[in-house]
Short mmCIF file of C-alpha atoms in Angstrom, two decimals:
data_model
loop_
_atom_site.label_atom_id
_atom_site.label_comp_id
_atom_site.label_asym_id
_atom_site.label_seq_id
_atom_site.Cartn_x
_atom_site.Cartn_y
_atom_site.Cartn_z
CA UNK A 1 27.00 -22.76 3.99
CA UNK A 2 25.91 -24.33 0.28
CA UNK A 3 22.60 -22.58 0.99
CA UNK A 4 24.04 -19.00 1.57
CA UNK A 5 26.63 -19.49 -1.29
CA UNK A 6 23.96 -21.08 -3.93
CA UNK A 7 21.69 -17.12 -2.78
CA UNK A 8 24.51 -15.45 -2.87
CA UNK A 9 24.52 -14.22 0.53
CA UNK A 10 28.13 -14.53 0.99
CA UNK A 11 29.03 -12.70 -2.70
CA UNK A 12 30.36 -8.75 -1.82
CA UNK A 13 27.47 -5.87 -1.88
CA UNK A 14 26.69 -4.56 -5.40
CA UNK A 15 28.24 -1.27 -6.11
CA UNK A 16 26.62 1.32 -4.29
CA UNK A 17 23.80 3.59 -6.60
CA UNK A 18 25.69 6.36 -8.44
CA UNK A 19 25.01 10.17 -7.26
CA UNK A 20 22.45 11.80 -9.65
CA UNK A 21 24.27 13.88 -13.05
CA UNK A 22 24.37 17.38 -12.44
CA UNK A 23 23.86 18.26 -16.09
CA UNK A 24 20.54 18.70 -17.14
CA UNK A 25 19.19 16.04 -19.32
CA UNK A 26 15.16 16.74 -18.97
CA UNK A 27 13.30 19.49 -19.12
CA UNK A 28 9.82 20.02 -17.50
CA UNK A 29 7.34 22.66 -19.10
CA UNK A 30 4.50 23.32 -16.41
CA UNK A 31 1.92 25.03 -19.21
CA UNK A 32 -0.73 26.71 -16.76
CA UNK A 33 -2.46 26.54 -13.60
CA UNK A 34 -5.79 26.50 -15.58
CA UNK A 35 -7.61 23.16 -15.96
CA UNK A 36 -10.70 21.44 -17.00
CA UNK A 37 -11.42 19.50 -13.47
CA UNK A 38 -11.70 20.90 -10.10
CA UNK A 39 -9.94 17.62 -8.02
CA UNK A 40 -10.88 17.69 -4.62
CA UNK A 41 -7.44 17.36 -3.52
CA UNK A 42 -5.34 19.26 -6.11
CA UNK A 43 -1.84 20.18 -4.50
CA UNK A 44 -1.87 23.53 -6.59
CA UNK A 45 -5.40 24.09 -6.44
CA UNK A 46 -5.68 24.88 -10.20
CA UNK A 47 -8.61 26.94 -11.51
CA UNK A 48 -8.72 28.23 -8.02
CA UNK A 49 -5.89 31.17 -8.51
CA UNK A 50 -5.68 33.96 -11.14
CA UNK A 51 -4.59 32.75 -14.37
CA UNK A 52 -1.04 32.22 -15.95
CA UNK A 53 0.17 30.30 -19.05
CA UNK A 54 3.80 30.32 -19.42
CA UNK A 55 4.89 32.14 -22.49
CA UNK A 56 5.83 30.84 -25.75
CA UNK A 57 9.24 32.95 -25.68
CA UNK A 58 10.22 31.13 -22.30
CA UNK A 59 9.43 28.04 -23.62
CA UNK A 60 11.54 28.23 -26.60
CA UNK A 61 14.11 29.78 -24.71
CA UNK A 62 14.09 26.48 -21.81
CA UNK A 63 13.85 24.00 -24.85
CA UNK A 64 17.14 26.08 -26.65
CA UNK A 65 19.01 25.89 -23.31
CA UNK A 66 18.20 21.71 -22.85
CA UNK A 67 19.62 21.23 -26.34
CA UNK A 68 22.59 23.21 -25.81
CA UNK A 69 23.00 21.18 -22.69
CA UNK A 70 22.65 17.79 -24.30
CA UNK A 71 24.95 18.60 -27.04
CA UNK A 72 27.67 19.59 -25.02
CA UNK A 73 27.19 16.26 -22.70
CA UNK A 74 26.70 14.49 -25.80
CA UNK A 75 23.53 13.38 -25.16
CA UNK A 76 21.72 11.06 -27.80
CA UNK A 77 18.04 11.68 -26.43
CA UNK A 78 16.62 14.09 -23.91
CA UNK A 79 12.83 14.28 -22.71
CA UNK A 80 10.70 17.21 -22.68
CA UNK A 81 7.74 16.94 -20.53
CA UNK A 82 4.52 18.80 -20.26
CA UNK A 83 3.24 18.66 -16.75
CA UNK A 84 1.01 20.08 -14.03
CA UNK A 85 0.14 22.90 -11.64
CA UNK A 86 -3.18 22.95 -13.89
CA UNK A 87 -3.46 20.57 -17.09
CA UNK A 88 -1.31 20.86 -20.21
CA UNK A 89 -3.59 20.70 -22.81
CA UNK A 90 -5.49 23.70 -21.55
CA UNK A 91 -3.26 25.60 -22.97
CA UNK A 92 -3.35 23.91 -26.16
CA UNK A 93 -2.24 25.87 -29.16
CA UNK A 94 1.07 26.25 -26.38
CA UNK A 95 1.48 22.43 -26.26
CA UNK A 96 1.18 22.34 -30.07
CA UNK A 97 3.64 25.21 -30.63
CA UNK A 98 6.32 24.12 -28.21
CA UNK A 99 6.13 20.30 -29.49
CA UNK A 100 6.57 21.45 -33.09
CA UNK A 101 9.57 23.72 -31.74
CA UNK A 102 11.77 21.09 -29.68
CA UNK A 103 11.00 18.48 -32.89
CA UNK A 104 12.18 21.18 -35.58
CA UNK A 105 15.69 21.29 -33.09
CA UNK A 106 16.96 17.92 -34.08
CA UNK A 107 17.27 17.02 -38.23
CA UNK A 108 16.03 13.47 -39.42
CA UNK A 109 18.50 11.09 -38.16
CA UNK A 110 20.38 13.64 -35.89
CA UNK A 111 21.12 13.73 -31.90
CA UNK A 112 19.70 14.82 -29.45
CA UNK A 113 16.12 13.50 -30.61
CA UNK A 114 13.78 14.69 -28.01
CA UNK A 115 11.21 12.59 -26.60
CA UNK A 116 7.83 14.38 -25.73
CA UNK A 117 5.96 13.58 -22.39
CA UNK A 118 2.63 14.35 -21.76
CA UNK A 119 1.04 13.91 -18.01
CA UNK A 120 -2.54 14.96 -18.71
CA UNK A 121 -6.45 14.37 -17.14
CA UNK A 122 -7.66 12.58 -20.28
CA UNK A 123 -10.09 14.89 -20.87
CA UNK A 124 -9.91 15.43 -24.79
CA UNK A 125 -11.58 16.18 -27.70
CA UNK A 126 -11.76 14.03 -30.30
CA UNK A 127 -9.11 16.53 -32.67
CA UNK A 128 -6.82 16.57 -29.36
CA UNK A 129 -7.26 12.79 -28.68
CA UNK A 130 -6.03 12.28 -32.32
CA UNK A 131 -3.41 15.02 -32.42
CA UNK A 132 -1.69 13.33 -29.22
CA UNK A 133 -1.94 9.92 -30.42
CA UNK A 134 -0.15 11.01 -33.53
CA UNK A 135 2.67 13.88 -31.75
CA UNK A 136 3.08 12.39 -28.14
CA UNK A 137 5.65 9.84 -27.19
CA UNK A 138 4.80 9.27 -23.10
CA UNK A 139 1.26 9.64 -21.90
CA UNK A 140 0.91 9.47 -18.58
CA UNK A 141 -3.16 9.80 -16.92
CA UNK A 142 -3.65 10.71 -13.90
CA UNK A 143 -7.07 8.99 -12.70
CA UNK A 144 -8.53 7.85 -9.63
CA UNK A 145 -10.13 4.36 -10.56
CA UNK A 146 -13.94 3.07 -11.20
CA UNK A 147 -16.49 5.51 -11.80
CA UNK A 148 -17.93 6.62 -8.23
CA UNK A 149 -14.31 7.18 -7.22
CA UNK A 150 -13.79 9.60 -10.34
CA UNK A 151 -16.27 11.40 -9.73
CA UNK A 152 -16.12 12.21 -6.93
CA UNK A 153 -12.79 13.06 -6.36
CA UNK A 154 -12.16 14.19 -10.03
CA UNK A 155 -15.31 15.98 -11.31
CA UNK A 156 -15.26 18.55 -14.02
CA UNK A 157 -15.21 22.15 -13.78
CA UNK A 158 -18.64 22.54 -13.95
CA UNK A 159 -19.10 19.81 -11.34
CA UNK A 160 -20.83 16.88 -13.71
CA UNK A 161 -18.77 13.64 -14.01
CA UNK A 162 -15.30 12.86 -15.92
CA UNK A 163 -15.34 9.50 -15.63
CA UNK A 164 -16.76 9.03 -19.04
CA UNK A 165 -14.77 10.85 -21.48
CA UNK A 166 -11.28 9.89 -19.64
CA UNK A 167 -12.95 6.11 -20.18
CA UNK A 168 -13.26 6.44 -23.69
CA UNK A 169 -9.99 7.76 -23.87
CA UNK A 170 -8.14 4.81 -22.41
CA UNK A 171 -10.53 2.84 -24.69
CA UNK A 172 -9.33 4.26 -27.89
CA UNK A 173 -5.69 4.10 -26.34
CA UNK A 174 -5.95 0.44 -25.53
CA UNK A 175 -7.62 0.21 -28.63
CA UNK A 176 -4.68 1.69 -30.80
CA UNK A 177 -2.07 -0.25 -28.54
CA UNK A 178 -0.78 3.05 -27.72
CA UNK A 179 1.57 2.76 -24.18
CA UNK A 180 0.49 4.50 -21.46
CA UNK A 181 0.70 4.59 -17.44
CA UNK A 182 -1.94 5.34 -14.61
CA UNK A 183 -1.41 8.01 -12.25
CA UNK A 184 -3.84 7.34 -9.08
CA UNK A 185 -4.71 9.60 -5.69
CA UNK A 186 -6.22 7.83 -3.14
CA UNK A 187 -8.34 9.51 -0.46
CA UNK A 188 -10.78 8.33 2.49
CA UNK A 189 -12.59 6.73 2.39
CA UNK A 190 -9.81 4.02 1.92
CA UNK A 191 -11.27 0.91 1.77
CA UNK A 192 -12.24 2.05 -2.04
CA UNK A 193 -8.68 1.92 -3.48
CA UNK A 194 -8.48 -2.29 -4.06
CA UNK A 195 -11.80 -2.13 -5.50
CA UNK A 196 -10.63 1.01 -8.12
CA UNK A 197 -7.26 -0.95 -8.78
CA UNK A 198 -9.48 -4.06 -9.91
CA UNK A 199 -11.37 -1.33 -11.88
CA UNK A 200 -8.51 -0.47 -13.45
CA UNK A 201 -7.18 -3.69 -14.34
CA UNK A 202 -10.10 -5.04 -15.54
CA UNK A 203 -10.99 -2.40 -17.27
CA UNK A 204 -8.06 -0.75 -19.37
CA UNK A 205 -4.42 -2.15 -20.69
CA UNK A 206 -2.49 -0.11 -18.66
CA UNK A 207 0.55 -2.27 -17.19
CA UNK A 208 1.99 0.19 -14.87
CA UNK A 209 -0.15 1.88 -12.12
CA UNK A 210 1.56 4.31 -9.06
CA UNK A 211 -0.87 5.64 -6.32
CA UNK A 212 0.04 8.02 -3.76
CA UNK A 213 -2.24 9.32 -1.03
CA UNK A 214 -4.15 12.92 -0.16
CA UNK A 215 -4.31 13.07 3.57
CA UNK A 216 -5.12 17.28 2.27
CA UNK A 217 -8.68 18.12 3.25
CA UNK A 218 -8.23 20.83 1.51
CA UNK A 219 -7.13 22.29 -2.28
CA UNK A 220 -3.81 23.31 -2.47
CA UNK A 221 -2.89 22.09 0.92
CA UNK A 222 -0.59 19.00 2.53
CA UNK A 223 -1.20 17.48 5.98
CA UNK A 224 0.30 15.15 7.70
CA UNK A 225 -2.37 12.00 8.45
CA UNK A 226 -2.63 10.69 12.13
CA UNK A 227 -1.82 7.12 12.84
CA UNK A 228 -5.25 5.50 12.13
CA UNK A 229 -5.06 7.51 8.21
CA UNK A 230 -1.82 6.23 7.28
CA UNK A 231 -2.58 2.62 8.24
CA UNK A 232 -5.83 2.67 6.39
CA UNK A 233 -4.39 3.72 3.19
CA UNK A 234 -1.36 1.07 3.92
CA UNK A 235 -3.62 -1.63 4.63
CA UNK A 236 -5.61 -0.48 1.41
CA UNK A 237 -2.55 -0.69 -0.63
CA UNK A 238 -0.98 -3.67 -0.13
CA UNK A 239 -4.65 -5.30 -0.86
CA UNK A 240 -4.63 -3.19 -3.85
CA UNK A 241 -0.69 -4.10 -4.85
CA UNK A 242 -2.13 -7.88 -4.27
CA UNK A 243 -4.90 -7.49 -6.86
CA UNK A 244 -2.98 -6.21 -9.25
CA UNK A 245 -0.58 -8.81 -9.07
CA UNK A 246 -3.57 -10.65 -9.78
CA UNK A 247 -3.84 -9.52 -12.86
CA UNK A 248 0.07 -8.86 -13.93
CA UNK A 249 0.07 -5.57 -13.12
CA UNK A 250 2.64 -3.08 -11.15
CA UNK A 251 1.12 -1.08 -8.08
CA UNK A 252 3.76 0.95 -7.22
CA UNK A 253 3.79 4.02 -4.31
CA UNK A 254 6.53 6.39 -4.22
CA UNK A 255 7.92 6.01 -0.75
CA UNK A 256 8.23 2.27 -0.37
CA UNK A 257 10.80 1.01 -2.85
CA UNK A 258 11.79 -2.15 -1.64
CA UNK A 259 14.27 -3.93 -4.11
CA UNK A 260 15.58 -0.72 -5.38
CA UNK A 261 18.29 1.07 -4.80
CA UNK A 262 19.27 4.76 -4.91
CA UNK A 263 21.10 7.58 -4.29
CA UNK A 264 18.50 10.12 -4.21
CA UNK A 265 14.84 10.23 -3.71
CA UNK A 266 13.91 12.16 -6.91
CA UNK A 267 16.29 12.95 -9.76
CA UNK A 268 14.44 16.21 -10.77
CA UNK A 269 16.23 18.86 -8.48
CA UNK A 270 19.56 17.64 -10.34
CA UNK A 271 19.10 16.89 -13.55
CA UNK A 272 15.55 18.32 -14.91
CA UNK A 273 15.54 21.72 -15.90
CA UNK A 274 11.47 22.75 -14.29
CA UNK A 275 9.93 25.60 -15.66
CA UNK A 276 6.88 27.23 -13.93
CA UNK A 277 4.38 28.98 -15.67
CA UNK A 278 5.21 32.31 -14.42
CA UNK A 279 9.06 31.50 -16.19
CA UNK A 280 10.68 30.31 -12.61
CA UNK A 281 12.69 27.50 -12.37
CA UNK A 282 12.02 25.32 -9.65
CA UNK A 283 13.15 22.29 -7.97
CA UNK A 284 9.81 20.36 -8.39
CA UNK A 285 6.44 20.16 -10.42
CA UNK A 286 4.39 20.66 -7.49
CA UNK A 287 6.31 24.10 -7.11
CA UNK A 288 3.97 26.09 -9.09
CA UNK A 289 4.20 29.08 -7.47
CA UNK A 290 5.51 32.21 -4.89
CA UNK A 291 2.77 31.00 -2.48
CA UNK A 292 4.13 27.49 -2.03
CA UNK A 293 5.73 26.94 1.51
CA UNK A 294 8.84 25.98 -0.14
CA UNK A 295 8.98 28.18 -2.72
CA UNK A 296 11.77 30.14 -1.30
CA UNK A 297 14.49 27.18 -0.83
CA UNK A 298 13.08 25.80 -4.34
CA UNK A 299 13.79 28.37 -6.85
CA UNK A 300 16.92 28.25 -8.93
CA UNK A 301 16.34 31.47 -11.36
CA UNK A 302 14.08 32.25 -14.26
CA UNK A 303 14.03 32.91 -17.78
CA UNK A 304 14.28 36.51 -18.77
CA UNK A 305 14.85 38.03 -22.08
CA UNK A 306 15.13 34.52 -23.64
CA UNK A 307 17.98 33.83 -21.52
CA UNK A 308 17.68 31.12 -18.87
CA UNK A 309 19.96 31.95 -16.31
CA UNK A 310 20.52 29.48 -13.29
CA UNK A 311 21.17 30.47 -9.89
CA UNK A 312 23.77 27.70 -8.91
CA UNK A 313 24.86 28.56 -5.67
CA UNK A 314 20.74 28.24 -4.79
CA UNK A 315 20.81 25.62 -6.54
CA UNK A 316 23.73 23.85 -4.73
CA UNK A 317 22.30 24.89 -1.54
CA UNK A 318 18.87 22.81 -2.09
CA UNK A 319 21.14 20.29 -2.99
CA UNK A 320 22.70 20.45 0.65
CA UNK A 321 19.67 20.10 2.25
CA UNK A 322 18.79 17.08 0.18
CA UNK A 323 22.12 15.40 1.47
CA UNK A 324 21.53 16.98 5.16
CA UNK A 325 17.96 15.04 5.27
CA UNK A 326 18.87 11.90 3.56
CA UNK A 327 21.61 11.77 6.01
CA UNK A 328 19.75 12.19 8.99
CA UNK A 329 17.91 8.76 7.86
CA UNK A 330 21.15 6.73 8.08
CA UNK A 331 19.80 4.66 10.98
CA UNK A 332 16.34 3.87 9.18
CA UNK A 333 16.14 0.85 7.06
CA UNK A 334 15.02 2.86 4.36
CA UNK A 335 17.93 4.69 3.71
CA UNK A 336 18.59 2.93 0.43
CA UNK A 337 15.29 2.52 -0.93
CA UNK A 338 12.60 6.10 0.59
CA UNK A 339 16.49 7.84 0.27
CA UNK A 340 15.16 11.03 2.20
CA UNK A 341 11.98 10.93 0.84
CA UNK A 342 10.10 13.41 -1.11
CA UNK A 343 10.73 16.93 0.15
CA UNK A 344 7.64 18.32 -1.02
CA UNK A 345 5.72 15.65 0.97
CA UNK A 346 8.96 15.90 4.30
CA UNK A 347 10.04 19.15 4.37
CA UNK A 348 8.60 20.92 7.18
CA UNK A 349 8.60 25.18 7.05
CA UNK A 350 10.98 26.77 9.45
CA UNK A 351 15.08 26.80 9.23
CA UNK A 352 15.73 23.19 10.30
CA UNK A 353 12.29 21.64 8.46
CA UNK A 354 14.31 19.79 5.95
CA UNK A 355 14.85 17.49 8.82
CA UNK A 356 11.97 17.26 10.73
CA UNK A 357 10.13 13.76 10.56
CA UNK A 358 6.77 13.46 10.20
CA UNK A 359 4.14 10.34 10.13
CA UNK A 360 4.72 9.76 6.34
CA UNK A 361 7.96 8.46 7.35
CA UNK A 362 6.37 5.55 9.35
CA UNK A 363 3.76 4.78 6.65
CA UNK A 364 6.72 4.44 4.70
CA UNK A 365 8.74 2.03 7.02
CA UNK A 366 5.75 0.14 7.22
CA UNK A 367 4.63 -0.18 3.70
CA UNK A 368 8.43 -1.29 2.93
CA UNK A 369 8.65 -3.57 6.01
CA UNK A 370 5.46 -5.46 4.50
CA UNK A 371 6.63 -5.64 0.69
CA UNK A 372 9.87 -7.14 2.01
CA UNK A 373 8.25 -9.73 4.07
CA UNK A 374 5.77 -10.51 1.18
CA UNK A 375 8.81 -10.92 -1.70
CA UNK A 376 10.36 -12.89 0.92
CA UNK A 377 7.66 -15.33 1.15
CA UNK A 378 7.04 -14.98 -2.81
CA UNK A 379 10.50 -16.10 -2.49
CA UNK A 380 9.84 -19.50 -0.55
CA UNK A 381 12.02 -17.88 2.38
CA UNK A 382 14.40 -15.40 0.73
CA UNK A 383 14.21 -12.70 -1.85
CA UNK A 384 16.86 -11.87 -3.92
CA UNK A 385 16.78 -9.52 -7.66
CA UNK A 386 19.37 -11.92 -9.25
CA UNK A 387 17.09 -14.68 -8.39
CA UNK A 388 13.69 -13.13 -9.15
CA UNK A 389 14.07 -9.48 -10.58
CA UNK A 390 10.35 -8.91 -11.37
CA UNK A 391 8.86 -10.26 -7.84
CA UNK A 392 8.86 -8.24 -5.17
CA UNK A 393 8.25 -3.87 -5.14
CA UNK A 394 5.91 -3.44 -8.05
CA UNK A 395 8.28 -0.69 -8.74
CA UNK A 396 8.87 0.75 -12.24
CA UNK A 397 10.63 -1.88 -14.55
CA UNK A 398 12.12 0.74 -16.60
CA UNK A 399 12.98 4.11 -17.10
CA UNK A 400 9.75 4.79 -19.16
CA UNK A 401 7.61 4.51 -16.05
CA UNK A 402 10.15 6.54 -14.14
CA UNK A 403 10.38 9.50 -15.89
CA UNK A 404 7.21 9.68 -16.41
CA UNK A 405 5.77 9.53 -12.87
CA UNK A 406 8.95 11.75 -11.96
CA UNK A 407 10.54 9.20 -9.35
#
């Protein structure tokens, strides 16, 4: 009885995780489709399709509407992001333009400051290099690890290796002490990804790392991986999570949370305003455009004639089927920490596929079922945050990390 009391076993459960605001407080810009690498698993297969920027007017027009929403929520700070479908700074004079813009909205000293996010290859010049170092608040990179995995799975364009100008421009981050986070994919084979986290941590500052897998063998395409796939990439991740524990690091993947909490999966659908290039608003980054399988349940309006005009009752309806799925997970041990899941990666086509299951969400159970078993022996027996906050998930600390990866 003195044991459970001194852990706290017997104390009441914490208050559960609030529902997500339904005011927007973010806004994501997703530039263009075009980009400088040719990934050999890229979800929106950029370069691939015809080309489309989004238009300065729309993006002035989204950036009026998030200020008008923070001011009347009396917001003190919202984020503006520039994201995928292809990479931001291809479109650069855009990026420039639209960064200028949403800093002109907000005097010295006055609210809402906005705070600019930038998820990007690394693959600058050296004017671009020095122009983000000097305008961008968040970088986020998304890289694969050491060289040969780079490379391969990240080559440029015109097919000839990336690996060394995004190196030189963690270099010149680290080198700066600029703040930054790694974005990783991880594809077979899978035995690579501990020996490209060790890359990693030996090799640049960054302190916050999240991988997630491509089971695609194919641009612009998911699949869902047969047993023997999903248990190679779990097995490869907790040896990965382990080495970069090693070093002080955070390995984090998106659908095992353990020691977290939450009410939703992904607050994006609720409180991000997500602007494609072709002007839609959409529920998710990855939502780039009409061709996407779930295009059609993710669209909540557009901007036309400077006027961003949201289609609530679509948007309330996505909402449903957010609640509809997570609920159909009340049995799974999960429930608290996956919370449905994301619906990109678990929605299946078809009228009921928001609550189909597939094999992610057993790579998930497992993945979870291991982290908890390994904070629990990190724990001498028993894990608990008040005792040991920063032990067990690897999961973002803070809510840098978080918006930034989009979790």
């Amino acid at each position: 009885a003195a044991f459970l009391r001194e852990i706290g076993y017997l104390e009441p459960d914490p208050p559960l995780p609030p529902s997500p605001a339904a005011n927007y407080r973010s806004l994501a810009l997703l530039l263009t489709n075009r980009c400088s690498l040719r990934c050999t698993y890229c979800y929106a297969a950029a370069g691939d399709l015809p080309a489309q920027e989004l238009s300065e007017e729309h993006g002035r027009s989204a950036i009026d509407f998030l200020f008008e929403q923070a001011a009347a929520g009396g917001l003190d700070e919202v984020v503006i992001s520039f994201h995928g479908g292809g990479e931001p700074t291809f479109a650069w004079r855009l990026l420039q333009n639209l960064t200028r813009y949403a800093r002109a909205k907000t005097p010295p000293g006055g609210r809402p400051r906005p705070v600019i996010s930038l998820t990007t290859n690394g693959v600058w010049s050296a004017s671009q290099r020095e122009w983000i170092f000097a305008n961008i608040d968040r970088i986020g990179i998304s890289m694969d690890g050491s060289p040969g995995t780079q490379d391969r799975q990240r080559p440029l364009r015109s097919g000839g290796p990336s690996s060394p100008v995004v190196m030189r421009s963690l270099a010149e981050m680290d080198a700066r002490g600029i703040r930054y986070g790694i974005r990783m994919t991880a594809a077979a084979p899978w035995e690579r990804l501990p020996e490209d986290v060790a890359f990693i941590c030996r090799e640049t500052g960054a302190q916050a790392l999240q991988v997630e897998p491509a089971f695609n063998t194919q641009r612009g395409q998911h699949r869902d991986p047969p047993e023997s796939e999903w248990r190679a990439f779990a097995e490869a991740f907790l040896e990965a999570r382990r080495i970069a524990r090693s070093h002080q690091r955070r390995l984090h993947y998106s659908g095992a949370r353990a020691g977290q909490a939450a009410a939703v999966f992904c607050t994006a659908p609720f409180d991000a305003l997500v602007v494609s290039p072709g002007g839609r608003l959409v529920a998710c980054y990855e939502i780039t455009s009409e061709a996407h399988p779930l295009a059609a349940i993710s669209n909540f309006g557009a901007v036309n004639g400077g006027v961003v005009r949201v289609d609530q009752e679509a948007r309330a309806r996505f909402h449903r089927l957010l609640a509809e799925r997570r609920a159909s997970c009340a049995d799974c041990f999960c429930f608290w920490s996956c919370a449905g899941d994301c619906y990109v990666q678990a929605f299946a086509d078809g009228e009921q596929g928001h609550l189909k299951k597939s094999t992610r969400c057993d790579l998930n159970r497992y993945i979870t079922e291991q982290i908890l078993l390994d904070m629990i022996s990190q724990g001498d027996g028993y894990w608990s945050a008040r005792r040991s906050p920063d032990l067990g998930a690897g999961a973002p600390a803070d809510g840098w990390e978080e918006e930034l990866y989009g979790d």
